[in-house]
Coordinates of N, CA and C in Angstrom, one line a residue:
M1 N -22.1 12.3 -5.2 CA -20.8 12.1 -4.7 C -19.9 12.8 -6.3
P2 N -19.2 14.1 -5.8 CA -18.0 14.7 -6.7 C -17.6 13.7 -8.0
R3 N -17.4 14.3 -8.8 CA -16.7 13.2 -10.0 C -14.7 13.1 -10.0
P4 N -14.4 12.2 -9.5 CA -12.8 12.9 -9.4 C -12.3 13.1 -10.8
S5 N -11.0 14.2 -10.5 CA -10.8 14.8 -11.3 C -10.2 14.1 -12.4
S6 N -9.8 15.0 -12.8 CA -9.1 13.9 -15.1 C -7.5 13.4 -14.3
R7 N -6.3 14.2 -13.6 CA -6.2 13.2 -13.2 C -6.2 12.2 -12.3
E8 N -7.3 11.6 -11.6 CA -7.8 10.7 -10.4 C -8.2 9.6 -11.2
R9 N -8.9 10.0 -13.0 CA -9.5 8.9 -13.8 C -8.5 8.5 -14.2
L10 N -7.1 9.2 -14.3 CA -6.4 8.5 -15.4 C -5.5 7.8 -14.7
L11 N -5.1 7.8 -13.4 CA -4.6 6.9 -12.3 C -5.4 6.2 -12.0
D12 N -7.0 5.7 -12.2 CA -7.7 4.6 -12.2 C -8.1 3.8 -13.2
A13 N -7.6 4.7 -14.1 CA -7.4 3.9 -15.8 C -6.1 3.2 -15.7
A14 N -5.1 3.7 -15.2 CA -3.8 3.3 -14.8 C -4.1 2.2 -14.5
A15 N -4.4 2.2 -13.2 CA -4.9 0.9 -12.6 C -5.1 -0.3 -13.0
E16 N -6.7 0.4 -13.8 CA -7.1 -1.0 -14.7 C -6.4 -1.4 -15.9
V17 N -5.6 -0.9 -16.4 CA -4.4 -1.3 -17.7 C -3.6 -2.1 -16.6
L18 N -3.5 -2.2 -15.7 CA -2.5 -2.9 -15.2 C -3.1 -4.2 -14.2
L19 N -4.1 -4.1 -13.9 CA -5.0 -4.9 -13.7 C -5.3 -6.3 -14.6
T20 N -5.6 -5.3 -15.6 CA -6.3 -6.2 -16.8 C -5.6 -7.0 -18.0
D21 N -4.7 -6.1 -18.4 CA -3.4 -6.4 -18.8 C -2.2 -6.7 -18.6
G22 N -2.0 -5.7 -18.0 CA -0.3 -6.1 -17.0 C 0.6 -5.7 -16.9
A23 N 1.6 -5.1 -16.7 CA 2.2 -4.4 -17.0 C 3.0 -3.5 -18.0
E24 N 3.7 -4.6 -18.3 CA 3.9 -4.3 -20.1 C 2.9 -3.8 -21.1
S25 N 1.5 -3.5 -20.6 CA 0.9 -2.9 -21.2 C 0.7 -1.9 -20.8
L26 N 1.1 -1.4 -19.8 CA 0.9 -0.1 -19.1 C 1.9 1.4 -20.3
T27 N 1.0 1.9 -21.0 CA 1.4 2.6 -22.4 C 0.8 4.0 -21.4
L28 N 1.0 5.2 -22.3 CA 0.3 6.7 -21.9 C -0.7 6.2 -23.0
E29 N -0.6 5.4 -23.8 CA -1.8 5.7 -24.8 C -2.8 4.5 -24.7
A30 N -2.3 3.4 -23.8 CA -3.4 2.5 -23.3 C -4.2 3.4 -22.3
V31 N -3.6 4.2 -21.1 CA -3.8 4.5 -20.5 C -4.7 5.8 -20.4
A32 N -4.5 7.1 -21.6 CA -5.7 7.7 -22.3 C -6.4 7.4 -22.7
Q33 N -6.4 6.2 -23.4 CA -7.9 5.3 -24.4 C -8.5 5.2 -23.4
R34 N -8.3 4.3 -22.2 CA -9.5 3.9 -21.1 C -9.8 4.7 -19.7
A35 N -8.2 5.9 -20.4 CA -10.2 7.2 -19.4 C -10.5 8.1 -20.1
G36 N -10.5 7.5 -21.6 CA -11.2 7.8 -22.5 C -10.6 9.7 -22.8
V37 N -9.5 10.3 -23.0 CA -8.2 11.3 -23.0 C -8.0 11.4 -23.9
S38 N -7.4 12.5 -24.7 CA -6.4 12.8 -25.9 C -5.2 12.4 -25.0
K39 N -4.3 12.1 -25.9 CA -2.6 11.9 -25.2 C -2.2 13.4 -24.5
G40 N -3.1 14.5 -25.5 CA -2.6 15.9 -25.0 C -3.0 15.9 -23.7
G41 N -4.4 15.5 -23.3 CA -5.2 15.7 -21.9 C -3.9 14.7 -20.9
L42 N -4.0 14.1 -21.3 CA -3.1 12.5 -20.4 C -1.2 13.8 -20.2
F43 N -0.7 14.2 -21.2 CA 0.3 15.1 -21.1 C 0.5 15.4 -20.2
Y44 N -0.7 16.6 -20.2 CA -0.8 17.6 -19.1 C -0.7 17.3 -17.0
H45 N -0.8 15.7 -17.6 CA -1.0 15.8 -15.9 C -0.2 14.7 -16.1
F46 N 0.5 13.9 -16.7 CA 1.9 12.8 -16.9 C 2.8 12.7 -18.1
P47 N 3.6 13.6 -18.2 CA 4.2 13.8 -19.3 C 5.3 12.2 -19.7
T48 N 5.6 11.6 -18.4 CA 6.2 10.4 -19.5 C 5.7 9.1 -18.0
K49 N 5.8 8.0 -18.4 CA 5.2 6.9 -17.9 C 5.6 6.7 -16.4
Q50 N 6.7 7.5 -16.3 CA 8.0 7.4 -14.8 C 7.1 8.1 -14.5
A51 N 6.3 8.9 -14.6 CA 5.5 10.3 -13.8 C 4.3 10.1 -13.3
M52 N 3.8 9.0 -14.6 CA 2.5 8.4 -13.8 C 2.2 7.1 -12.6
V53 N 3.7 6.5 -12.8 CA 3.8 5.5 -11.7 C 3.5 5.9 -11.1
A54 N 5.2 7.4 -10.8 CA 5.5 7.6 -9.7 C 3.8 7.8 -8.9
A55 N 3.1 8.7 -9.4 CA 1.8 9.4 -9.3 C 1.0 8.0 -8.5
M56 N 0.8 7.2 -9.4 CA 0.5 5.6 -8.7 C 0.5 5.4 -7.3
V57 N 2.5 5.5 -7.1 CA 2.7 5.3 -6.2 C 2.9 6.2 -4.9
D58 N 2.4 7.5 -5.1 CA 2.7 8.5 -4.0 C 1.0 8.1 -3.6
R59 N 0.1 7.8 -4.5 CA -1.7 7.9 -4.1 C -1.5 6.8 -3.2
L60 N -0.8 5.4 -3.3 CA -1.1 4.4 -2.5 C -0.5 5.0 -0.8
T61 N 0.5 5.4 -1.1 CA 1.2 5.8 0.1 C 0.8 7.1 0.5
S62 N 0.1 7.9 0.3 CA -0.6 8.5 0.6 C -2.2 8.1 1.5
A63 N -2.5 7.0 0.7 CA -3.6 6.4 1.4 C -3.2 5.8 3.1
F64 N -2.5 5.5 2.5 CA -1.7 4.4 3.8 C -1.1 5.2 5.0
D65 N -0.3 6.7 4.3 CA -0.4 7.6 5.7 C -1.3 8.1 5.8
A66 N -2.6 8.2 5.3 CA -3.9 8.7 6.1 C -4.1 8.0 7.2
A67 N -4.2 6.7 6.8 CA -4.9 5.3 7.8 C -4.1 6.0 9.1
L68 N -2.3 5.9 8.7 CA -1.9 5.9 9.6 C -1.8 7.5 10.2
A69 N -2.7 8.2 9.7 CA -2.5 9.4 10.8 C -3.3 9.5 11.8
G70 N -4.4 8.6 11.9 CA -5.3 8.2 13.0 C -4.3 7.8 14.3
A71 N -3.2 7.2 14.5 CA -2.8 6.7 15.5 C -2.4 7.6 16.3
G72 N -2.8 6.8 17.6 CA -2.9 7.6 19.1 C -1.3 8.1 19.2
S73 N -1.6 8.2 20.6 CA 0.0 8.9 21.3 C 0.4 7.9 22.5
E74 N -0.2 7.0 22.4 CA 0.1 5.8 23.2 C 1.3 4.9 22.8
P75 N 2.0 4.2 23.8 CA 3.2 3.2 23.4 C 2.4 2.3 22.5
G76 N 3.1 2.2 21.3 CA 2.6 1.1 20.5 C 1.2 1.2 19.8
D77 N 0.6 2.5 19.6 CA -0.2 3.4 18.4 C 0.0 2.8 17.4
F78 N 0.7 3.7 16.9 CA 1.5 3.5 16.0 C 1.6 2.1 15.4
L79 N 2.1 1.2 15.7 CA 1.9 0.1 15.2 C 0.9 -0.5 15.3
R80 N -0.1 -0.6 16.0 CA -1.1 -1.1 15.9 C -2.2 -0.1 14.9
A81 N -1.3 0.7 14.1 CA -2.4 1.9 13.7 C -1.9 1.4 12.3
Y82 N -0.5 0.8 12.1 CA 0.3 -0.1 10.5 C -0.4 -1.0 10.9
V83 N -0.2 -2.5 11.7 CA -1.5 -3.5 11.6 C -2.7 -3.2 10.6
A84 N -3.6 -2.2 11.5 CA -5.1 -2.2 11.2 C -4.8 -1.9 9.4
A85 N -4.3 -1.3 9.3 CA -4.1 -0.8 7.7 C -3.2 -1.9 6.3
T86 N -2.7 -2.7 7.1 CA -2.1 -3.5 6.3 C -2.9 -4.4 6.3
I87 N -3.6 -5.8 7.5 CA -4.3 -6.6 7.2 C -5.9 -5.8 8.4
P88 N -7.1 -6.3 7.4 CA -8.4 -6.5 7.8 C -8.4 -6.8 8.6
E89 N -9.3 -6.9 9.2 CA -9.8 -7.8 10.2 C -10.1 -9.3 10.3
D90 N -11.3 -9.2 9.4 CA -11.4 -10.2 8.6 C -10.9 -10.7 7.3
H91 N -11.2 -12.1 7.2 CA -10.0 -12.5 6.1 C -10.9 -12.6 4.6
T92 N -10.3 -11.0 4.3 CA -11.6 -10.6 3.0 C -9.8 -9.9 2.0
A93 N -10.7 -10.3 1.2 CA -9.3 -9.8 -0.2 C -10.2 -8.0 -0.4
A94 N -8.5 -7.1 -0.2 CA -9.5 -5.7 -0.3 C -9.5 -5.6 -1.6
P95 N -9.6 -4.5 -2.9 CA -9.9 -4.4 -3.5 C -8.3 -3.7 -4.2
A96 N -8.1 -2.8 -3.1 CA -6.9 -2.4 -2.8 C -5.9 -3.0 -3.5
D97 N -5.7 -4.3 -2.9 CA -5.0 -5.2 -3.0 C -3.8 -5.4 -4.1
R98 N -5.2 -6.1 -5.1 CA -5.1 -5.7 -6.5 C -4.7 -4.9 -7.3
V99 N -4.7 -3.7 -7.0 CA -4.3 -2.6 -7.2 C -2.7 -2.3 -7.1
T100 N -2.3 -2.5 -5.8 CA -1.2 -2.3 -5.2 C -0.4 -3.1 -5.8
A101 N -0.7 -4.9 -6.5 CA 0.2 -5.8 -6.9 C 0.5 -5.2 -8.7
A102 N -1.2 -4.9 -8.6 CA -0.3 -4.8 -10.4 C 0.8 -3.6 -9.9
L103 N 0.4 -2.5 -9.3 CA 1.5 -1.2 -9.1 C 2.9 -1.8 -8.7
L104 N 2.9 -2.8 -8.6 CA 4.6 -3.3 -8.1 C 4.8 -3.6 -8.9
A105 N 3.7 -4.8 -9.9 CA 4.6 -5.2 -11.1 C 4.8 -3.8 -12.1
G106 N 4.4 -3.3 -12.4 CA 4.1 -1.9 -13.1 C 6.1 -0.6 -12.8
V107 N 5.7 -0.8 -11.5 CA 7.5 0.1 -10.7 C 8.5 -0.9 -11.0
L108 N 8.1 -2.9 -11.1 CA 9.3 -3.1 -11.3 C 10.1 -3.3 -13.0
V109 N 9.0 -3.0 -13.8 CA 10.1 -2.7 -14.6 C 10.5 -1.4 -15.3
D110 N 10.3 -0.3 -13.9 CA 11.3 0.5 -14.1 C 11.5 0.7 -12.5
P111 N 12.8 -0.1 -12.6 CA 13.3 0.1 -11.0 C 13.9 1.1 -10.1
A112 N 13.4 2.4 -10.7 CA 13.5 3.6 -9.7 C 12.5 4.2 -9.3
G113 N 11.0 3.2 -9.6 CA 10.2 3.5 -9.7 C 9.5 3.5 -8.1
L114 N 11.2 2.4 -7.2 CA 10.8 1.9 -6.1 C 11.2 3.0 -5.1
E115 N 12.3 3.7 -5.9 CA 12.9 4.8 -4.5 C 12.1 5.7 -3.6
P116 N 10.7 6.4 -4.8 CA 9.6 6.8 -3.5 C 9.1 5.8 -2.4
L117 N 9.3 4.8 -2.3 CA 8.4 3.3 -2.1 C 10.0 3.1 -0.6
R118 N 10.8 2.9 -1.1 CA 11.9 2.8 -0.2 C 11.5 3.8 0.8
R119 N 11.7 5.3 0.2 CA 11.8 6.4 1.7 C 10.6 6.4 2.4
R120 N 9.8 5.7 2.0 CA 7.8 5.7 3.0 C 7.7 4.4 3.6
F121 N 8.4 4.1 3.6 CA 9.1 2.3 4.6 C 10.1 3.0 5.5
A122 N 10.7 3.5 4.9 CA 11.7 3.9 5.7 C 11.6 4.9 7.1
A123 N 10.4 5.9 6.4 CA 9.8 6.8 7.1 C 9.3 6.2 8.3
W124 N 8.3 4.8 7.7 CA 7.5 4.3 8.7 C 8.4 3.1 9.5
Q125 N 9.6 2.7 8.8 CA 10.1 2.1 10.1 C 11.1 2.8 11.3
A126 N 10.9 4.2 11.0 CA 11.9 4.8 12.3 C 10.3 5.5 12.7
R127 N 9.3 5.9 12.0 CA 8.2 6.7 13.8 C 7.9 5.1 14.5
L128 N 8.2 3.4 13.9 CA 7.9 2.6 14.3 C 8.6 2.3 15.4
V129 N 10.2 2.3 15.5 CA 11.0 2.6 16.3 C 11.2 3.5 17.7
D130 N 10.4 4.8 17.3 CA 9.8 5.9 18.4 C 8.2 5.6 19.0
D131 N 8.2 4.2 18.7 CA 7.0 4.1 19.1 C 6.1 3.7 20.1
G132 N 7.2 4.1 21.6 CA 7.8 3.9 22.9 C 7.6 2.2 22.9
I133 N 7.9 1.3 22.3 CA 7.4 -0.1 22.5 C 9.5 -0.2 22.4
D134 N 9.9 -1.6 22.8 CA 11.0 -2.3 22.5 C 11.2 -2.2 20.9
P135 N 12.1 -1.5 20.5 CA 12.7 -1.5 18.8 C 12.1 -2.6 17.9
A136 N 12.9 -3.6 18.4 CA 13.4 -5.3 18.2 C 12.0 -5.7 17.8
A137 N 10.9 -5.3 19.2 CA 9.2 -5.9 19.1 C 8.5 -5.2 17.9
A138 N 9.1 -4.0 17.4 CA 8.0 -3.3 17.3 C 8.6 -4.1 15.5
T139 N 9.8 -3.8 15.5 CA 10.1 -4.3 14.0 C 9.8 -5.8 14.0
A140 N 10.1 -6.8 15.0 CA 9.7 -7.7 14.2 C 8.1 -8.1 13.9
V141 N 7.2 -7.5 14.9 CA 5.8 -6.8 14.6 C 6.0 -6.8 12.6
R142 N 5.9 -5.6 12.4 CA 6.0 -4.7 11.1 C 7.0 -6.2 10.0
L143 N 7.7 -6.5 10.7 CA 8.0 -7.6 9.6 C 7.4 -8.8 8.6
A144 N 6.4 -9.0 10.4 CA 6.0 -10.3 9.8 C 4.5 -9.4 9.5
V145 N 4.4 -8.7 9.2 CA 2.6 -7.8 8.6 C 3.2 -7.9 7.4
D146 N 4.7 -6.8 7.1 CA 4.6 -6.8 5.4 C 4.7 -8.0 5.3
G147 N 5.4 -9.1 5.5 CA 6.0 -10.3 4.8 C 4.1 -10.7 4.6
W148 N 3.9 -10.6 5.6 CA 1.5 -11.3 5.5 C 1.2 -10.3 4.2
W149 N 1.8 -9.2 4.6 CA 0.8 -8.7 3.3 C 1.6 -9.0 1.6
A150 N 2.7 -9.2 1.5 CA 3.4 -9.3 0.7 C 2.4 -10.9 0.5
V151 N 2.6 -11.8 1.3 CA 1.6 -13.4 1.2 C 0.3 -12.9 0.5
R152 N -0.2 -12.0 1.4 CA -2.4 -11.6 0.9 C -1.9 -10.9 -1.0
L153 N -1.1 -10.7 -1.2 CA -0.6 -9.8 -2.5 C -0.9 -10.7 -3.6
L154 N 0.0 -11.5 -3.5 CA 0.4 -13.0 -4.1 C -0.2 -13.9 -3.7
G155 N -1.1 -14.2 -2.7 CA -2.2 -15.0 -3.2 C -1.0 -16.4 -2.7
L156 N 0.2 -16.4 -1.9 CA 0.8 -17.6 -1.2 C 0.3 -17.9 -0.6
G157 N -0.5 -19.0 -0.3 CA -0.7 -19.8 1.3 C -1.2 -19.2 2.2
E158 N -2.3 -17.7 2.5 CA -2.2 -16.9 3.4 C -3.6 -17.8 4.3
P159 N -3.1 -17.4 5.8 CA -3.7 -18.3 6.7 C -5.2 -17.9 6.5
A160 N -6.4 -19.3 6.1 CA -7.8 -19.4 6.2 C -8.3 -18.6 6.9
P161 N -10.0 -18.2 6.9 CA -10.4 -17.4 7.7 C -10.3 -18.3 9.1
G162 N -10.9 -17.6 10.5 CA -10.5 -18.0 11.7 C -9.2 -18.1 11.6
L163 N -8.2 -18.5 11.0 CA -6.4 -18.3 12.0 C -6.6 -17.0 11.3
H164 N -6.9 -16.2 10.2 CA -6.8 -15.5 9.7 C -6.8 -14.5 11.2
E165 N -8.0 -14.3 11.3 CA -8.4 -13.5 12.2 C -7.4 -13.8 13.7
S166 N -7.1 -15.2 14.3 CA -6.5 -15.2 15.7 C -5.1 -15.1 15.4
T167 N -4.8 -15.0 14.2 CA -2.6 -14.3 13.8 C -2.9 -12.7 14.2
R168 N -3.9 -12.0 14.2 CA -4.3 -10.9 13.5 C -4.4 -10.0 15.2
R169 N -5.1 -11.3 15.6 CA -5.0 -11.3 17.3 C -4.0 -11.0 18.1
Y170 N -3.5 -12.6 17.6 CA -2.2 -12.5 18.3 C -1.3 -11.5 18.0
L171 N -0.8 -10.5 16.9 CA -0.3 -9.4 16.9 C -0.4 -8.2 17.9
M172 N -1.7 -7.9 17.3 CA -2.0 -6.9 18.2 C -1.7 -6.9 20.3
E173 N -1.4 -8.8 20.5 CA -1.8 -8.8 21.6 C -0.4 -8.4 21.9
A174 N 0.5 -9.3 20.8 CA 2.0 -8.9 21.4 C 2.6 -8.0 21.5
I175 N 1.7 -6.5 20.8 CA 1.9 -4.9 20.4 C 1.5 -4.5 22.3
D176 N 0.0 -5.4 22.6 CA -0.1 -4.1 24.2 C 1.3 -5.2 25.0
R177 N 1.6 -6.8 25.0 CA 2.7 -6.9 25.6 C 4.0 -6.1 25.6
A178 N 4.5 -5.8 24.8 CA 5.3 -4.9 24.1 C 4.6 -3.6 24.9
A179 N 3.8 -2.7 24.8 CA 3.4 -2.0 25.4 C 3.7 -1.9 26.9
R180 N 3.2 -3.1 27.5 CA 3.3 -3.1 29.1 C 4.3 -3.3 29.8
D181 N 5.8 -3.8 29.0 CA 6.8 -4.1 29.5 C 7.5 -2.9 29.5

């Protein structure tokens, strides 16, 4: 397996700083130290903390976009891919969820960092509205999924195993019903 680029190692190190030390500890110096590079090496890729956080947001949204790229062209396929990319089939905690939660904490330190995320969510919503099913049904499922995602991220009473799977199945069946109507 190829070794990650310096840029990717720096982003991984930034995620680790967020996860282990919290958003207030996310400094360029801490990331450089964690990645084992000089501050000059870090500045080559990220001249500011905001640039580094923006790159972390871009990496997460790009991974989500890649998961959505496999959506078919039948009515509801994009929404099915959205559910599948957001909520796993079984009740497991995905490691990416911890990175996402930590990154969101970091972005909240600099609210301007949320703007790229807002733009991506607006684009995903626009695509869902044009998914060939009732836009209200698509939006209702998306909002349910986004709420579920937030509950999982924050550990706020998420459904237990069994209920997790049946709730996810219920949402997928709701998409199927909307696609038939």
